[in-house]
XYZ file of C-alpha atoms in Angstrom:
354
model
C 22.312 -128.922 40.696
C 22.089 -132.665 40.398
C 24.277 -134.755 38.111
C 23.627 -138.104 36.474
C 26.843 -139.963 37.243
C 26.406 -142.198 34.230
C 25.527 -139.699 31.536
C 26.910 -136.540 33.107
C 23.622 -134.713 32.535
C 23.284 -131.682 34.817
C 19.841 -130.764 36.169
C 19.297 -127.256 37.510
C 17.202 -127.221 40.664
C 17.850 -123.791 42.207
C 19.691 -120.548 41.691
C 23.190 -120.187 43.082
C 26.770 -121.255 42.406
C 28.068 -124.799 42.190
C 31.438 -126.379 41.538
C 31.295 -129.496 39.425
C 34.267 -131.851 39.622
C 34.853 -134.543 37.056
C 37.427 -137.317 37.762
C 38.988 -139.989 35.627
C 40.334 -143.074 37.333
C 43.829 -144.297 36.476
C 44.091 -147.083 33.892
C 46.908 -149.066 32.393
C 47.315 -146.492 29.689
C 46.231 -143.260 31.383
C 46.922 -141.644 34.687
C 44.220 -140.276 36.945
C 42.807 -136.816 35.937
C 40.516 -134.260 37.537
C 38.716 -131.197 36.102
C 36.449 -128.669 37.761
C 33.752 -126.403 36.357
C 32.190 -123.408 38.121
C 28.487 -123.113 37.307
C 26.302 -120.161 38.301
C 22.561 -120.647 38.003
C 20.437 -117.495 37.737
C 16.733 -116.837 37.402
C 16.295 -114.924 34.144
C 12.905 -113.726 35.361
C 14.109 -112.621 38.783
C 12.706 -109.297 39.913
C 15.092 -106.473 39.160
C 16.748 -108.381 36.344
C 16.953 -107.409 32.689
C 13.845 -109.404 31.797
C 11.795 -108.283 34.797
C 12.966 -104.842 35.915
C 11.750 -103.132 39.029
C 9.242 -100.345 38.728
C 10.418 -97.210 40.496
C 8.032 -97.878 43.361
C 9.367 -101.433 43.700
C 12.950 -100.168 43.610
C 12.206 -97.643 46.339
C 10.672 -100.386 48.467
C 13.736 -102.581 47.940
C 16.130 -99.765 48.860
C 14.169 -99.024 52.023
C 14.905 -102.593 53.168
C 18.660 -101.962 53.024
C 20.916 -100.923 55.847
C 22.168 -97.350 55.798
C 24.513 -96.919 52.822
C 23.652 -100.463 51.703
C 23.542 -101.302 47.990
C 21.875 -103.622 45.488
C 24.065 -104.482 42.515
C 23.190 -105.192 38.889
C 19.649 -103.908 39.094
C 17.352 -102.815 36.260
C 14.612 -100.234 36.913
C 11.978 -99.000 34.472
C 10.137 -95.679 34.803
C 9.532 -92.187 33.460
C 11.780 -89.141 33.752
C 9.968 -86.982 36.298
C 12.582 -84.260 36.831
C 15.116 -83.365 34.162
C 18.751 -82.793 34.883
C 19.930 -79.213 35.164
C 23.508 -79.715 33.971
C 25.946 -82.183 32.459
C 29.418 -82.721 33.925
C 31.985 -85.172 32.552
C 29.208 -86.802 30.506
C 27.153 -87.469 33.643
C 23.817 -86.025 34.704
C 21.690 -86.231 37.850
C 17.951 -86.548 37.286
C 14.896 -88.252 38.774
C 12.499 -90.981 37.651
C 9.130 -92.164 38.946
C 6.577 -94.841 38.126
C 3.997 -92.391 36.803
C 5.994 -89.364 35.680
C 4.949 -87.278 38.690
C 7.288 -85.960 41.360
C 5.364 -87.556 44.212
C 7.583 -90.621 44.642
C 10.894 -90.189 42.838
C 14.154 -92.087 42.653
C 17.309 -90.056 42.143
C 19.688 -91.125 39.393
C 22.961 -89.697 40.692
C 25.548 -88.838 38.040
C 24.124 -91.326 35.573
C 25.464 -91.999 32.097
C 23.618 -91.999 28.798
C 22.573 -94.844 26.528
C 24.737 -97.925 27.082
C 27.177 -95.865 29.113
C 27.764 -93.144 26.530
C 28.295 -89.593 27.712
C 25.405 -87.188 27.967
C 26.204 -84.147 25.821
C 23.314 -81.886 26.867
C 20.439 -81.894 29.330
C 18.081 -82.186 26.356
C 19.427 -85.697 25.675
C 16.888 -86.750 28.288
C 13.406 -85.279 27.946
C 10.717 -84.974 30.583
C 8.510 -88.101 30.626
C 10.955 -90.171 28.579
C 10.305 -93.855 29.246
C 13.628 -95.295 30.404
C 15.241 -98.458 31.685
C 18.325 -97.925 33.854
C 20.973 -100.438 34.893
C 23.259 -99.970 37.847
C 23.639 -100.097 41.601
C 20.842 -98.983 43.918
C 21.905 -97.332 47.138
C 20.387 -96.111 50.370
C 22.707 -93.159 50.798
C 22.812 -91.584 54.253
C 24.824 -88.375 54.572
C 26.828 -87.223 57.554
C 23.870 -85.017 58.388
C 21.719 -88.148 58.550
C 19.788 -87.226 55.380
C 18.664 -90.310 53.470
C 18.587 -90.339 49.673
C 17.259 -93.272 47.672
C 19.202 -93.414 44.449
C 21.005 -95.082 41.633
C 24.633 -94.757 42.622
C 27.221 -93.155 40.363
C 27.927 -95.196 37.256
C 24.412 -96.230 36.231
C 23.521 -96.153 32.539
C 20.512 -96.038 30.301
C 19.790 -99.282 28.492
C 16.484 -98.201 26.921
C 14.928 -94.808 26.184
C 11.722 -93.858 24.387
C 10.639 -90.286 23.767
C 6.990 -89.361 23.865
C 5.230 -89.253 20.503
C 4.082 -86.064 18.821
C 0.504 -85.244 19.752
C -0.947 -84.685 16.293
C -4.146 -82.631 16.158
C -6.489 -83.456 13.281
C -8.805 -80.554 12.463
C -12.091 -81.398 10.782
C -12.113 -79.513 7.496
C -8.354 -78.916 7.612
C -6.189 -76.123 8.978
C -7.196 -73.727 6.179
C -10.903 -72.970 5.934
C -13.124 -70.250 4.471
C -16.209 -68.271 5.428
C -17.759 -66.783 2.274
C -20.011 -63.961 3.414
C -22.035 -64.306 0.241
C -23.558 -67.493 1.652
C -22.569 -67.967 5.310
C -21.525 -66.110 8.422
C -20.544 -68.876 10.886
C -18.079 -71.731 11.151
C -17.805 -74.235 14.010
C -14.427 -75.840 14.700
C -13.862 -79.413 15.826
C -10.711 -81.499 16.137
C -9.255 -84.636 17.709
C -5.844 -85.230 19.277
C -3.704 -88.368 19.217
C -3.606 -88.227 23.019
C -7.437 -88.283 23.024
C -7.399 -85.147 25.157
C -9.972 -82.426 24.532
C -8.809 -79.921 21.928
C -9.108 -76.272 22.963
C -9.238 -73.298 20.586
C -7.991 -69.751 21.147
C -7.922 -66.721 18.863
C -4.439 -65.520 17.916
C -5.239 -61.812 17.948
C -1.702 -60.800 17.026
C -1.769 -62.618 13.693
C -5.464 -62.242 12.815
C -6.246 -59.572 10.200
C -10.054 -59.542 10.344
C -11.064 -56.549 12.507
C -11.976 -57.735 15.990
C -15.262 -55.823 15.844
C -16.332 -57.803 12.776
C -16.685 -61.173 14.507
C -17.201 -63.053 17.750
C -15.885 -66.419 18.958
C -17.803 -68.580 21.404
C -18.245 -72.326 21.952
C -15.693 -73.017 19.200
C -17.834 -71.097 16.677
C -16.732 -68.039 14.703
C -19.628 -65.712 13.867
C -19.043 -62.817 11.497
C -21.284 -60.135 12.959
C -20.479 -57.512 10.337
C -21.823 -58.907 7.079
C -20.439 -55.824 5.297
C -16.907 -56.727 6.390
C -14.215 -56.299 3.785
C -12.744 -59.618 4.922
C -9.504 -60.887 6.429
C -8.079 -63.864 8.292
C -8.861 -65.224 11.730
C -5.934 -67.248 13.111
C -6.741 -69.800 15.802
C -4.406 -71.938 17.899
C -5.647 -75.430 18.739
C -4.020 -77.150 21.735
C -4.269 -80.533 23.447
C -2.503 -81.599 26.629
C -0.145 -84.548 26.505
C 0.338 -87.574 28.715
C 3.047 -90.165 29.328
C 2.805 -91.360 25.721
C 2.223 -88.063 23.916
C 3.693 -84.576 24.100
C 1.550 -81.456 24.352
C 0.121 -80.795 20.897
C -0.753 -77.666 18.950
C -1.950 -76.682 15.494
C -2.524 -73.343 13.768
C -5.808 -72.878 11.924
C -6.391 -70.040 9.462
C -9.956 -69.032 8.626
C -10.202 -66.790 5.558
C -13.275 -64.552 5.723
C -14.173 -63.474 2.194
C -16.302 -60.384 1.624
C -19.522 -60.986 -0.280
C -19.233 -60.067 -3.963
C -21.658 -57.271 -4.804
C -24.262 -57.783 -7.507
C -24.796 -55.429 -10.410
C -27.995 -53.419 -10.402
C -30.088 -51.730 -13.094
C -33.177 -49.492 -13.196
C -35.850 -50.293 -15.744
C -38.238 -47.378 -16.417
C -39.922 -45.653 -19.342
C -38.015 -42.783 -20.869
C -40.937 -40.355 -20.811
C -44.561 -39.810 -19.925
C -47.207 -37.106 -19.885
C -50.378 -36.219 -18.076
C -52.796 -33.332 -17.975
C -52.599 -30.838 -15.195
C -54.731 -32.033 -12.308
C -54.319 -35.728 -13.163
C -51.537 -37.692 -11.340
C -49.409 -40.064 -13.392
C -48.241 -43.415 -11.985
C -45.625 -45.534 -13.739
C -43.941 -48.829 -12.902
C -40.230 -49.349 -12.388
C -37.947 -52.328 -11.756
C -34.624 -52.888 -9.989
C -32.735 -56.152 -9.452
C -34.377 -58.673 -7.113
C -33.121 -58.380 -3.569
C -31.903 -54.827 -3.931
C -31.623 -53.585 -0.362
C -31.426 -49.873 -1.073
C -33.846 -47.059 -1.840
C -34.438 -45.462 -5.227
C -33.697 -41.726 -5.194
C -34.341 -38.933 -7.670
C -33.349 -35.445 -8.671
C -35.669 -33.157 -10.670
C -34.497 -30.219 -12.714
C -37.720 -28.229 -12.175
C -39.411 -28.677 -8.835
C -42.249 -26.400 -9.885
C -43.619 -28.910 -12.385
C -44.556 -31.871 -10.133
C -44.162 -33.687 -6.857
C -42.535 -37.137 -7.042
C -43.353 -40.054 -4.738
C -41.411 -43.321 -5.101
C -43.112 -46.489 -3.903
C -41.996 -50.103 -3.717
C -42.492 -50.624 -7.460
C -44.242 -47.514 -8.732
C -43.547 -43.809 -9.062
C -46.346 -41.244 -8.864
C -46.066 -37.751 -10.317
C -48.539 -35.125 -9.094
C -48.656 -32.116 -11.448
C -48.026 -28.680 -9.981
C -47.722 -26.684 -13.178
C -47.895 -27.027 -16.940
C -44.516 -27.652 -18.475
C -41.698 -30.185 -18.709
C -39.216 -31.585 -16.222
C -36.407 -34.128 -16.400
C -36.165 -36.469 -13.416
C -32.967 -38.476 -12.852
C -33.441 -41.705 -10.904
C -30.588 -43.382 -9.015
C -30.141 -46.720 -7.196
C -27.178 -46.090 -4.840
C -24.577 -48.697 -3.888
C -25.426 -50.961 -0.935
C -23.506 -53.683 0.912
C -24.934 -56.221 -1.533
C -25.270 -54.272 -4.788
C -23.196 -51.981 -6.920
C -24.752 -48.656 -7.843
C -26.954 -48.767 -10.930
C -26.502 -46.446 -13.860
C -28.734 -43.388 -13.526
C -31.746 -43.191 -15.828
C -33.739 -40.143 -16.874
C -37.457 -39.722 -17.262
C -38.992 -36.780 -19.085
C -42.304 -35.670 -17.626
C -44.655 -33.447 -19.588
C -47.626 -31.728 -17.942
C -50.200 -30.524 -20.426
C -53.138 -28.192 -20.089
C -56.351 -29.926 -19.137
C -58.885 -30.398 -21.888
C -61.485 -27.634 -22.126
C -64.855 -28.553 -20.596
């Protein structure tokens, strides 16, 4: 320091300690007096200080410069928990930190204390990849077996701690979605994670109720291969890996597969018809559009006529003179309910005399 002798102004010129002595000369009214003041000048931005802590790599480099069992006092180091402690004893826990959260280049924190010197109560007080600032004494510990350990000596404490954030996964369309087999058979999943990692999808077979043979899952797309499926749920787990800022993330997605609702069906046909023996009779019939089944019949007298059902017509070929009742049916299909049966009365008359 330098001092202005007239004003007493002190100018700081370097770090270190200085003793300032002030004297008062004797006067007629006052005796001589002397006072001293101890002044310590520090650099608030000095490396390893509270405002400019060492990284773990920098701390390791500094420790390596020490003599065996040498120490550095009042040091701050910032890093990530790379190896969690396995136990807590007397409120202290031994764990490791590194600059990048990996175990490649770690610094041991030997019997460290919790936040601001408080006791640790459980190993879970300190989570893997927590971002921490630690204050204490660095030491280059060399054992009697000549094993060197770079560490924070006993008595260090946490002065800052930040847990990783939850890695929220946002699923496009939401975590509850539907495949309605009446109109669709596929659904493609997509999602984003807070960590910006790729989101992966996996079927939870234990909790899915849709029969496994009814669908396939490939390239994040569910395809219902059995369009006649009675329905059920497909449960999917979405995952995204974490990083130093975010934890591993997961989300559960439920896809409800709804069976297609069957349509009602009806047969439209005349109630009766007749033809002379030797002359076939053809009539029209109608069923609901899109009916994917086949019209069937039952005749109460096979000796009267042969019956041939076409796409929209029915042809009766007489075999004998007489009357028969034919019952037509449109059976249930995957898309349609069964139609009510209808009856047609066929009369075969004698041919006109020539």
